[in-house]
mmCIF file of C-alpha atoms in Angstrom:
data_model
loop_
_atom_site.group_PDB
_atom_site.id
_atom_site.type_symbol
_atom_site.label_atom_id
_atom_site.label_comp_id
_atom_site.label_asym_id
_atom_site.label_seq_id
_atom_site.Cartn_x
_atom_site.Cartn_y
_atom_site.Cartn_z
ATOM 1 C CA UNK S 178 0.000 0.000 0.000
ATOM 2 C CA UNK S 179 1.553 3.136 -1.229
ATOM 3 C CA UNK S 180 1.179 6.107 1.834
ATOM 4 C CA UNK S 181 3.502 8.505 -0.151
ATOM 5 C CA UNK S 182 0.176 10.638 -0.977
ATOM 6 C CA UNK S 183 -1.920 12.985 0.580
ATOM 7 C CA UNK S 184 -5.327 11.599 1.481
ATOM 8 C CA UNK S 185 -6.670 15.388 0.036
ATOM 9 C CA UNK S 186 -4.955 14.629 -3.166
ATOM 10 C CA UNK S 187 -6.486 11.318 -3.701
ATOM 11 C CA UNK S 188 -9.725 11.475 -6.747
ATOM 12 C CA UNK S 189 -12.346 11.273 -3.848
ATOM 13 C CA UNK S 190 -10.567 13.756 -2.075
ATOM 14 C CA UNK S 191 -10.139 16.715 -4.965
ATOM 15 C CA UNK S 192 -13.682 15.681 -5.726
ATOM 16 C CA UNK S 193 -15.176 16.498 -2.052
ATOM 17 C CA UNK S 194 -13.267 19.638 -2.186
ATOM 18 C CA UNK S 195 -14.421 20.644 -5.024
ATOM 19 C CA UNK S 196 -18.417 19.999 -4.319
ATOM 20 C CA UNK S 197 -17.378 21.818 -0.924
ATOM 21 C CA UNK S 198 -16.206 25.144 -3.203
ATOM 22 C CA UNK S 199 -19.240 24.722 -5.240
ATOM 23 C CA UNK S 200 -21.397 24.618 -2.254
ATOM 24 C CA UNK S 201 -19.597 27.552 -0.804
ATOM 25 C CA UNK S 202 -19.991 29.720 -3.341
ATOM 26 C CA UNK S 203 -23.837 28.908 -3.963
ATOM 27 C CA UNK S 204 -24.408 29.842 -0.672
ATOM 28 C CA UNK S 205 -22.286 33.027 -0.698
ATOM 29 C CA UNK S 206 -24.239 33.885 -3.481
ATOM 30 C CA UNK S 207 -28.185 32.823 -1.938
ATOM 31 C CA UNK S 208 -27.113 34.567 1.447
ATOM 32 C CA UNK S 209 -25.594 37.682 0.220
ATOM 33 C CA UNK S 210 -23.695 39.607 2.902
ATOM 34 C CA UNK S 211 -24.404 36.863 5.857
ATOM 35 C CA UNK S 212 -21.140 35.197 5.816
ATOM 36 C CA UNK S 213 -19.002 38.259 6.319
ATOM 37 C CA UNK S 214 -20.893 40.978 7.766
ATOM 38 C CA UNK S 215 -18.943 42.527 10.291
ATOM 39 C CA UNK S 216 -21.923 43.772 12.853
ATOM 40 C CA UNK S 217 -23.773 46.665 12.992
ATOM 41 C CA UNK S 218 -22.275 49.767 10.631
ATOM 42 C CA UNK S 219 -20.838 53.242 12.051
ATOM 43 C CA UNK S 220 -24.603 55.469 12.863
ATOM 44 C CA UNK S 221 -22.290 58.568 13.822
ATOM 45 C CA UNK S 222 -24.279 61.026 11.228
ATOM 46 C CA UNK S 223 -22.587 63.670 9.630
ATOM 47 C CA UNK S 224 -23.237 65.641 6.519
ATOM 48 C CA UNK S 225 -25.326 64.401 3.811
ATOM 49 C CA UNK S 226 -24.031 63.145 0.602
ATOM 50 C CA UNK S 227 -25.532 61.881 -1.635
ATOM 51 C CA UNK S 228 -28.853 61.373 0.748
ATOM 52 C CA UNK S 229 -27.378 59.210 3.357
ATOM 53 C CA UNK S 230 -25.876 60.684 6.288
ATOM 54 C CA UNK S 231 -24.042 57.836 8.121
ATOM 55 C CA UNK S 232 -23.051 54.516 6.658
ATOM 56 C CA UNK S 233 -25.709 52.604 8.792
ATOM 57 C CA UNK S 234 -27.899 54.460 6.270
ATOM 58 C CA UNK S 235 -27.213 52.741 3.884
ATOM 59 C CA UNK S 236 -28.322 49.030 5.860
ATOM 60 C CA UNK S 237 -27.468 46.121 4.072
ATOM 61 C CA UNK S 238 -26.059 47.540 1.037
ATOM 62 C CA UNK S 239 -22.358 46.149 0.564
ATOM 63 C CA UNK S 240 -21.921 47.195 -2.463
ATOM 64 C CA UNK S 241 -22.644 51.018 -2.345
ATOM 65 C CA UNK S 242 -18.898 50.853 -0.848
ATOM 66 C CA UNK S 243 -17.499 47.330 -1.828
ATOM 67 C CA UNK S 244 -17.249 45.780 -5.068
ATOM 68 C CA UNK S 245 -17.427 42.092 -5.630
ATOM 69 C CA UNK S 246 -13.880 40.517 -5.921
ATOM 70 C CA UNK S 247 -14.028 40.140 -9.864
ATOM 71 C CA UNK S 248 -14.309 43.624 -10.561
ATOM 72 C CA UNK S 249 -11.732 45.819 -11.753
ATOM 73 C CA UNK S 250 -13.257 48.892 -9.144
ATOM 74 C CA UNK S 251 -11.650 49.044 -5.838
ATOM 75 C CA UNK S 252 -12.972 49.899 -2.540
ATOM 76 C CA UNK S 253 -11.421 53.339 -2.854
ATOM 77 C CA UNK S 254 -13.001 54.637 -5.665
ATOM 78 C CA UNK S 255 -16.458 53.230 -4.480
ATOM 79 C CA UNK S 256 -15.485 55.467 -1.345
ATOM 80 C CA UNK S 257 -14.857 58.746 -3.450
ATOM 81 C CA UNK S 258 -18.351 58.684 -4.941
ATOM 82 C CA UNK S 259 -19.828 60.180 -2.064
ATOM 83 C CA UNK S 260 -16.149 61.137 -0.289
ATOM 84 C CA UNK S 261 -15.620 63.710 -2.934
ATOM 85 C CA UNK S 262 -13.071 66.074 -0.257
ATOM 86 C CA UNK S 263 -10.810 63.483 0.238
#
């Protein structure tokens, strides 16, 4: 019996994985912004731009200030649409 392998590396193994991935992302993409919300967004309200007035204003909303991981827009220019001073 030849040990020498991983046991992740084995056909059954890479095939697990990958259903595991698949079911990962099909939930990441059903349950939105559940897996990585952070808590409760900053409610200190300043100025209004754009309409909103604190980020907790804008509630479950992600993307008004992050963009998805395939996109070519970072988090900083999603911030100077409403950040315009900075």
């Amino acid at each position: 019996m030849d040990n020498s392998r991983l046991g992740c590396l084995t056909r059954s193994g890479l095939y697990i994985s990958f259903l595991a991935a698949i079911a990962f992302f099909i939930v990441m993409i059903v349950q939105g912004n559940v897996l990585y919300s952070p808590g409760a967004l900053n409610s200190q309200q300043g100025k209004s731009l754009g309409g909103v007035v604190s980020h907790a204003a804008i509630g479950g909303h992600c993307e008004a200030c992050h963009a998805p991981f395939w996109s070519s827009t970072g988090m900083a220019s999603l911030c100077i649409n409403c950040h315009t001073e900075i």
